[in-house]
Amino acid sequence: MSADPAAASARMADVLAGLAIAGLLVPEAVAYSGIAGLPPQAGVIALFVGLVCYGLLGRSRYAIVSATSSSAAVLAAGTLALAGNDAAARVAIAATLVLLGGGCFLIAGFARLGGLSHLIARPVLRGYTFGLAIVIALKQLPHLGGWAELHGDFVPLLVVDLLRGSGQLQPVTLATGVLALLLLFACERVRRLPGSLLVIALGVLASGWLARHGVPLTGAIDLHPDWAMPSWPTQEQWLPSVELGAALLLILYAESYSSIRGFALKHGDPVQPNRDLLVLGLANVLCGLLHGMPVGAGYSGTSANEAAGARSRLAGLVAGASVLLMVALLLRWIERIPLAVLAAIVIHAVSKSWRLSVFRPYLQWKRDRLLALASVLAVLSLGILDGLLVAIAFSLILLLRQLATPRLGVLGRFGDSHDYVDIAQHPDAVQLPGLLILRPEEPLFFANAESMLALARQQVEQRAGLKQVILSLEESPDLDSTALEALADFADWLQARGIGLRVARLKDDTRALLLRAALPQLPPQALNSWSVEDAVSAPAAASSSTGSRTQ
């Protein structure tokens, strides 16, 4: 029987896509090794491991798992903090951090924490990426123009160091880097013209002349795996090492999940976040053991894979095999790539994150503007790692502040229907005599329960002749012990004034909790109102009904 033509065409598309992106990924991997302050082979090893692991075990058709600029920058900051400028110590610490990051991935995957990336809000991620792109570009300037090596990631100090070292500029190196950068931007205007491959080919062809004029080249790449186990941190290094491993997990998974989910939604594919956590964990553990860099599904590689026509994960496997062939056959040419060209490739890659248009929706919606700005400033003023952690903490603080701010709606009947709406938003809504219907607009929990029910007391005190209060808790999927005690105190306070309390629109779990708590102030019949209308009609039917559900 002849093979299915459609399947054969799809396989051919995957092969061509894998071949196309392999040529882009290898120099990018070498460049990202420079960002991390590691030898070039660290990026190449990570690229091969990431492509093969995800190609065999992953689920996204388009994801390309390799080293990313953000994880490289976080790793550079971590190794610098723990090992200083000792190159050998930084390589050893880097392997340990990658291994710990992979362990964090595996733990999160087995614990089914697939929603972990949601800890980083999109405004935080976009602001962080914007600031990170600036830091990465500044750190590449020494390779681009011959400045002295920059240390740290505090932007004001980086700028000062660049100004101080301006007298060390190498004209030929600077000209090489600038010409490569201009050519990369020019190639963007020509569809399907591989700018990165073009500048690399030109750089390799001119490498002999450039080296004679003082332009540094990539240098020897030793790809023999180092099977030695990474050195374990000292007692003083354990806590910061675990924190850095967790930071790698957060930034890599946030970036990976955004890429994977974005392309899955675009093509109607399913997403399996917990499986992705496990696969990325395995890939990073292997990278740590082989002294490679941390890996994730970066947006640039994934979008390039889709644009090249990939149809399945076969494209990633073909790219992995192509990387192996390139390393076996073209390694000596890869070693002759000028560092200024690699720096230009990195700057060009991160320049896509400098678009201010990504912040336009937040300005238009008037939402999260402060959060996005704070994320940018945190990275620029505190450094890559501390900036990320501060930005995440700031977003969680803003969330807690919003949830802890009590907002209580007073409901009234809308027209002749049985709909009950907030009277502040609908002035035509009518409040029923002797009845006060209240709805907390945020979930009740320890941070807002007392203040929310204090607002409820104020509303009760403003109404004369009240006989019944109905509390609509549809916004509370669960209650903690503080909220339970505050609710019991509120019921006692109402009971002392001869006012009844019913709770409406309870979620099943919340109702089961209240029944289990058996609060004497809230008997079962006070919890059986499935709607506000049920609660309104219940007092009249209390003697003949047990609170059965009405439609």
XYZ file of C-alpha atoms in Angstrom:
551
model
C 0.000 0.000 0.000
C 1.209 3.510 -0.755
C 1.787 5.886 2.102
C -0.794 8.523 2.890
C 0.219 11.570 0.781
C -0.949 13.991 3.484
C 1.128 12.222 6.148
C 4.155 12.133 3.863
C 3.747 15.831 3.134
C 3.518 16.598 6.869
C 6.675 14.591 7.568
C 8.529 16.400 4.814
C 7.377 19.753 6.226
C 8.705 18.717 9.652
C 12.063 17.668 8.191
C 12.465 20.956 6.323
C 11.424 22.962 9.407
C 13.876 21.054 11.616
C 16.722 21.674 9.181
C 15.835 25.356 8.891
C 15.717 26.146 12.607
C 18.795 24.091 13.517
C 21.009 26.611 11.747
C 19.460 29.401 13.800
C 19.526 27.606 17.152
C 23.205 26.612 17.295
C 24.715 30.127 17.148
C 21.943 31.345 19.434
C 22.858 28.649 21.978
C 26.512 29.685 21.840
C 25.507 33.333 22.308
C 23.305 32.530 25.316
C 26.237 30.709 26.910
C 28.029 34.038 26.821
C 25.115 35.725 28.588
C 25.307 33.117 31.350
C 29.088 33.476 31.628
C 29.570 29.797 30.736
C 31.673 28.043 28.068
C 30.044 27.782 24.602
C 29.464 24.040 24.930
C 27.015 24.630 27.798
C 24.485 26.148 25.400
C 25.020 23.512 22.690
C 24.573 20.639 25.167
C 21.415 22.264 26.510
C 20.067 22.727 22.978
C 20.539 19.065 22.056
C 19.114 17.745 25.356
C 16.117 20.085 25.250
C 15.206 19.270 21.644
C 15.460 15.504 22.129
C 13.703 15.338 25.514
C 10.742 17.445 24.484
C 10.564 15.896 21.021
C 10.228 12.427 22.581
C 8.101 13.185 25.638
C 6.417 16.581 25.191
C 2.987 17.312 23.778
C 3.190 20.684 22.013
C 3.620 20.361 18.236
C 5.604 23.576 17.962
C 7.570 24.034 21.204
C 11.343 24.314 20.801
C 13.062 23.674 24.117
C 16.504 25.223 24.401
C 18.412 27.789 26.436
C 16.616 31.132 26.711
C 17.956 34.628 27.231
C 15.956 35.157 30.424
C 17.109 31.942 32.109
C 20.692 32.639 30.982
C 20.540 36.057 32.624
C 19.080 34.633 35.851
C 21.773 31.939 35.889
C 24.485 34.567 35.347
C 23.194 36.612 38.267
C 23.016 33.535 40.495
C 26.477 32.207 39.725
C 27.988 35.665 40.125
C 26.351 36.024 43.549
C 27.506 32.573 44.743
C 30.898 32.177 43.060
C 32.045 35.687 42.185
C 34.341 35.983 39.166
C 35.945 32.545 39.541
C 35.156 30.946 36.145
C 35.637 27.334 37.272
C 33.513 27.834 40.381
C 30.771 29.489 38.314
C 30.626 26.472 35.972
C 30.284 24.103 38.940
C 27.663 26.248 40.660
C 25.751 26.654 37.375
C 25.448 22.876 36.996
C 24.125 22.624 40.545
C 21.581 25.402 40.003
C 20.334 23.829 36.758
C 20.014 20.488 38.548
C 18.088 22.093 41.417
C 15.872 23.925 38.934
C 15.103 20.618 37.223
C 14.311 19.081 40.613
C 11.884 21.932 41.320
C 10.211 21.225 37.962
C 9.814 17.535 38.805
C 8.417 18.258 42.270
C 5.933 20.738 40.800
C 4.956 18.237 38.094
C 4.351 15.358 40.529
C 2.412 17.751 42.785
C 0.304 18.739 39.740
C 1.114 22.417 40.071
C 0.560 23.133 36.395
C -0.968 26.504 37.195
C 2.242 27.633 38.888
C 3.055 30.050 36.092
C -0.024 32.064 37.030
C 1.977 33.357 39.995
C 3.643 35.647 37.465
C 0.994 37.996 36.129
C 1.275 38.946 32.460
C 2.035 42.620 33.232
C 4.868 41.423 35.491
C 6.206 39.087 32.805
C 6.046 41.766 30.112
C 7.610 44.425 32.318
C 10.289 41.982 33.445
C 11.016 40.971 29.838
C 11.290 44.622 28.795
C 13.750 45.439 31.583
C 15.634 42.179 31.073
C 16.114 42.953 27.374
C 17.755 46.258 28.310
C 20.081 44.562 30.815
C 21.034 41.806 28.350
C 21.778 44.315 25.589
C 23.988 46.379 27.913
C 25.852 43.260 29.009
C 26.547 42.373 25.347
C 28.088 45.743 24.526
C 31.609 44.697 25.661
C 31.562 41.872 23.084
C 30.058 44.191 20.475
C 32.628 46.953 20.801
C 35.587 45.723 22.825
C 34.764 47.270 26.201
C 36.097 45.649 29.338
C 33.875 42.907 30.761
C 30.938 44.223 32.795
C 30.077 42.680 36.158
C 26.741 42.640 37.938
C 23.357 43.566 36.513
C 22.573 46.868 38.217
C 21.857 49.146 35.258
C 23.184 52.477 36.649
C 26.505 50.812 37.502
C 26.617 49.104 34.098
C 26.186 52.468 32.390
C 28.911 54.021 34.567
C 31.297 51.142 33.750
C 30.573 51.538 30.036
C 31.353 55.258 30.181
C 34.542 54.656 32.128
C 35.675 52.009 29.662
C 34.850 53.987 26.531
C 38.551 54.613 25.963
C 39.116 50.867 25.514
C 36.901 50.622 22.430
C 38.325 48.501 19.626
C 37.370 50.165 16.303
C 37.479 46.978 14.218
C 35.480 45.002 16.791
C 32.910 47.786 17.076
C 32.622 48.070 13.277
C 32.133 44.308 12.989
C 29.399 44.259 15.600
C 27.573 47.312 14.275
C 27.668 46.043 10.678
C 26.313 42.658 11.808
C 23.545 44.368 13.764
C 22.578 46.601 10.828
C 22.539 43.605 8.495
C 20.267 41.688 10.889
C 17.750 44.521 11.005
C 17.947 44.900 7.208
C 17.261 41.190 6.707
C 13.998 41.558 8.635
C 12.598 43.347 5.581
C 13.310 40.397 3.275
C 10.959 37.514 3.886
C 12.565 34.122 4.560
C 16.078 35.547 4.445
C 17.943 33.976 7.416
C 19.756 37.016 8.730
C 21.495 35.141 11.556
C 22.935 32.539 9.198
C 24.039 35.241 6.772
C 25.974 37.306 9.326
C 27.497 34.159 10.813
C 28.636 32.949 7.407
C 30.151 36.344 6.602
C 31.780 36.500 10.026
C 33.332 33.047 9.642
C 34.594 33.881 6.152
C 36.254 37.038 7.484
C 37.372 35.471 10.773
C 41.039 35.154 9.746
C 41.350 38.837 8.885
C 39.275 39.885 11.913
C 41.362 37.786 14.309
C 44.549 39.410 13.008
C 43.016 42.801 13.816
C 42.173 41.882 17.377
C 38.532 40.776 17.035
C 37.996 37.842 19.472
C 36.464 34.610 18.166
C 34.266 32.062 19.941
C 37.197 29.755 20.564
C 37.462 26.039 21.275
C 34.250 24.169 22.098
C 34.744 20.905 24.027
C 31.568 18.857 23.694
C 32.776 15.781 25.545
C 30.191 15.422 28.328
C 31.447 15.969 31.831
C 29.797 13.122 33.720
C 31.077 14.327 37.071
C 28.258 15.013 39.483
C 27.735 18.723 40.148
C 29.252 19.847 43.421
C 26.709 20.277 46.187
C 26.410 23.750 47.715
C 28.115 24.518 50.996
C 26.004 25.048 54.083
C 25.961 28.797 53.473
C 24.997 28.329 49.804
C 22.095 25.910 50.262
C 19.313 28.410 50.878
C 20.284 30.845 48.084
C 20.831 27.881 45.732
C 17.325 26.540 46.364
C 15.909 30.046 45.943
C 17.722 30.387 42.611
C 16.467 26.970 41.516
C 12.910 28.058 42.323
C 13.479 31.330 40.434
C 14.616 29.343 37.380
C 11.450 27.266 37.669
C 9.217 30.338 37.797
C 10.772 32.254 34.920
C 11.314 29.218 32.670
C 7.834 27.817 33.189
C 6.152 31.182 32.830
C 7.977 31.704 29.534
C 7.441 28.098 28.383
C 3.773 27.913 29.319
C 3.070 31.231 27.606
C 4.663 29.934 24.387
C 3.079 26.480 24.542
C -0.375 27.729 25.469
C -0.293 30.580 22.948
C 0.396 28.296 19.993
C -1.970 25.627 21.305
C -4.821 28.148 21.384
C -3.874 29.382 17.916
C -4.090 25.883 16.436
C -6.774 24.356 18.680
C -4.399 21.886 20.354
C -4.807 20.547 23.918
C -2.443 21.654 26.685
C -1.038 19.367 29.397
C 0.776 21.706 31.803
C 1.640 19.063 34.406
C 3.226 16.828 31.773
C 5.186 19.795 30.462
C 6.494 20.411 33.979
C 7.771 16.822 34.179
C 9.368 16.901 30.714
C 11.058 20.245 31.368
C 12.188 18.882 34.745
C 13.788 15.835 33.137
C 15.471 17.978 30.478
C 16.923 20.360 33.079
C 18.133 17.514 35.301
C 19.995 16.021 32.334
C 21.387 19.461 31.466
C 22.611 19.851 35.038
C 24.315 16.457 35.002
C 25.979 17.250 31.655
C 26.946 20.790 32.752
C 24.604 22.439 30.271
C 22.381 25.497 30.627
C 18.765 25.578 31.849
C 16.199 25.034 29.096
C 12.633 26.091 28.393
C 10.256 26.614 25.488
C 11.269 30.101 24.396
C 8.904 32.157 22.272
C 11.451 33.035 19.569
C 12.431 29.425 18.832
C 8.848 28.190 19.002
C 7.558 30.909 16.678
C 10.444 30.252 14.249
C 9.527 26.558 14.244
C 5.908 27.337 13.394
C 6.918 29.864 10.743
C 9.207 27.259 9.147
C 6.175 25.004 8.586
C 6.450 22.461 11.414
C 3.482 20.123 11.815
C 4.522 17.912 14.729
C 7.238 17.253 17.310
C 9.212 15.500 14.578
C 10.548 18.933 13.605
C 12.224 19.264 17.006
C 13.764 15.795 16.730
C 15.065 16.581 13.234
C 16.503 19.829 14.604
C 18.220 17.846 17.378
C 19.733 15.433 14.875
C 20.793 18.371 12.694
C 22.483 20.020 15.675
C 24.421 16.810 16.273
C 25.519 16.702 12.622
C 26.465 20.378 12.639
C 28.568 19.896 15.739
C 30.224 16.815 14.242
C 30.918 18.348 10.825
C 31.048 22.119 11.344
C 32.395 22.521 14.859
C 35.659 24.078 13.742
C 33.722 26.682 11.761
C 31.400 27.396 14.698
C 34.499 28.042 16.835
C 35.504 30.788 14.360
C 32.350 32.876 14.779
C 33.408 36.373 15.970
C 32.054 37.242 19.411
C 30.920 40.616 18.075
C 28.620 38.795 15.630
C 27.165 36.663 18.428
C 26.610 39.804 20.520
C 24.790 41.396 17.578
C 22.568 38.298 17.268
C 21.651 38.493 20.960
C 20.938 42.230 20.857
C 18.816 41.774 17.741
C 16.900 38.914 19.377
C 16.077 40.829 22.570
C 15.291 44.051 20.688
C 11.866 42.590 19.900
C 11.068 42.978 23.604
C 11.659 46.746 23.515
C 8.347 47.507 21.826
C 6.375 49.919 23.992
C 3.206 48.739 22.242
C 3.030 45.747 24.606
C 2.063 48.169 27.382
C -0.625 49.954 25.357
C -3.497 47.689 26.515
C -2.756 48.447 30.178
C -2.856 52.180 29.485
C -6.039 51.801 27.458
C -7.769 49.589 30.019
C -6.399 51.631 32.946
C -5.441 48.383 34.640
C -2.101 47.128 35.994
C -0.135 50.132 34.718
C 1.656 50.483 38.050
C 2.439 46.768 38.094
C 4.037 46.772 34.633
C 6.054 49.915 35.415
C 7.173 48.524 38.776
C 8.387 45.332 37.066
C 10.531 47.313 34.617
C 11.977 49.515 37.365
C 12.595 46.529 39.657
C 14.761 44.791 37.065
C 16.640 47.966 36.131
C 17.250 49.090 39.710
C 17.591 45.814 41.648
C 19.066 43.444 39.097
C 17.686 40.460 37.206
C 16.975 37.999 40.006
C 16.016 40.385 42.797
C 13.965 42.396 40.312
C 11.974 39.317 39.309
C 11.296 38.282 42.905
C 10.337 41.826 43.926
C 8.017 42.160 40.909
C 6.280 38.866 41.763
C 5.977 39.861 45.425
C 4.606 43.265 44.430
C 1.939 41.673 42.225
C 0.885 39.351 45.064
C 0.769 42.281 47.494
C -1.470 44.214 45.096
C -3.715 41.159 44.776
C -3.965 40.777 48.563
C -4.618 44.492 48.885
C -7.472 44.249 46.396
C -8.959 41.185 48.060
C -8.520 42.644 51.541
C -10.287 45.892 50.617
C -13.916 45.303 51.646
C -16.527 45.923 48.974
C -20.086 45.150 49.949
C -23.048 45.432 47.607
C -26.636 46.082 48.739
C -29.073 44.247 46.470
C -32.599 45.107 45.435
C -35.226 43.547 43.183
C -34.969 44.687 39.575
C -38.395 45.433 38.074
C -40.960 42.635 38.090
C -38.330 39.923 37.676
C -36.713 37.806 40.342
C -33.297 39.294 39.611
C -31.497 41.022 42.475
C -28.867 43.602 41.526
C -26.633 46.140 43.244
C -28.707 49.257 43.976
C -25.595 51.448 43.586
C -25.352 50.383 39.942
C -29.112 50.162 39.338
C -30.966 52.961 41.176
C -34.309 51.589 39.926
C -33.845 48.408 41.952
C -36.234 48.215 44.946
C -35.292 47.154 48.473
C -37.953 45.009 50.095
C -39.391 46.222 53.438
C -37.899 44.660 56.546
C -35.257 42.911 54.451
C -31.597 43.704 53.749
C -29.756 41.731 51.089
C -25.950 42.032 51.161
C -23.339 40.598 48.800
C -19.574 40.662 49.505
C -17.862 41.463 46.204
C -14.709 39.550 47.132
C -14.241 36.063 48.601
C -14.402 36.090 52.388
C -11.069 35.089 53.922
C -8.862 36.003 56.861
C -7.695 39.338 55.426
C -11.129 40.835 54.767
C -13.751 38.889 56.745
C -13.765 41.187 59.798
C -13.800 44.427 57.777
C -16.409 43.093 55.339
C -18.819 42.151 58.108
C -18.109 45.459 59.860
C -19.494 47.126 56.718
C -22.474 44.792 56.961
C -23.102 45.965 60.544
C -23.046 49.573 59.361
C -25.662 48.786 56.727
C -27.878 47.096 59.336
C -27.601 50.055 61.701
C -28.717 52.418 58.940
C -31.967 50.519 58.393
C -34.885 50.700 60.820
C -37.413 47.884 61.245
C -35.235 45.131 59.862
C -36.474 41.579 60.372
C -34.135 39.601 58.125
C -30.653 39.885 56.609
C -29.721 37.777 53.600
C -26.025 37.303 52.895
C -25.306 36.239 49.310
C -21.966 34.406 49.252
C -21.636 33.410 45.600
C -18.181 35.008 45.484
C -16.825 32.718 48.239
C -15.926 29.229 46.982
C -14.568 28.369 50.436
C -14.229 29.830 53.918
C -11.272 29.697 56.266
C -11.556 29.547 60.059
C -11.295 33.334 60.452
C -14.191 33.860 58.045
C -16.246 31.208 59.859
C -15.717 32.844 63.239
C -16.465 36.310 61.840
C -19.691 34.968 60.294
C -20.711 33.416 63.621
C -20.022 36.709 65.426
C -22.138 38.572 62.864
C -25.004 36.119 63.334
C -24.774 36.562 67.138
C -24.817 40.333 66.729
C -27.936 40.144 64.543
C -29.633 37.690 66.901
C -29.102 40.059 69.847
C -31.113 42.652 67.896
C -33.890 40.242 66.947
C -32.811 40.047 63.295
C -32.629 36.719 61.459
C -29.839 35.699 59.077
C -29.991 33.503 56.015
C -27.105 32.686 53.687
C -27.883 32.375 49.979
C -26.138 31.075 46.875
C -23.625 28.944 48.731
C -21.191 26.819 46.777
C -21.502 23.120 47.585
C -18.136 22.981 49.377
C -18.923 26.088 51.440
C -22.361 24.770 52.419
C -20.839 21.399 53.416
C -18.280 23.257 55.545
C -20.961 25.300 57.329
C -23.025 22.170 57.981
C -19.920 20.441 59.343
C -19.151 23.441 61.543
C -22.724 23.241 62.932
C -22.799 26.870 64.043
C -25.842 27.259 66.332
C -26.445 30.739 64.878
C -26.773 29.208 61.384
C -29.006 26.121 61.467
C -29.321 23.995 58.291
C -32.550 25.718 57.231
C -30.668 29.025 57.096
C -28.248 27.552 54.546
C -30.647 25.987 52.056
C -31.323 28.963 49.814
C -29.976 28.243 46.362
C -30.852 31.703 45.144
C -31.604 35.112 46.633
C -35.265 34.633 45.690
C -35.325 31.379 47.693
C -34.009 33.257 50.720
C -36.517 36.074 50.256
C -39.483 33.693 50.144
C -38.171 31.321 52.804
C -39.376 33.172 55.940
C -42.989 32.973 54.809
C -42.597 29.261 54.051
C -40.415 28.449 57.021
C -43.098 26.556 58.882
C -43.925 24.289 55.969
C -40.667 23.908 54.125
C -37.264 22.550 54.919
C -35.663 24.770 52.366
C -35.995 22.472 49.373
C -34.466 23.797 46.210
C -36.773 25.747 43.911
C -36.134 26.333 40.260
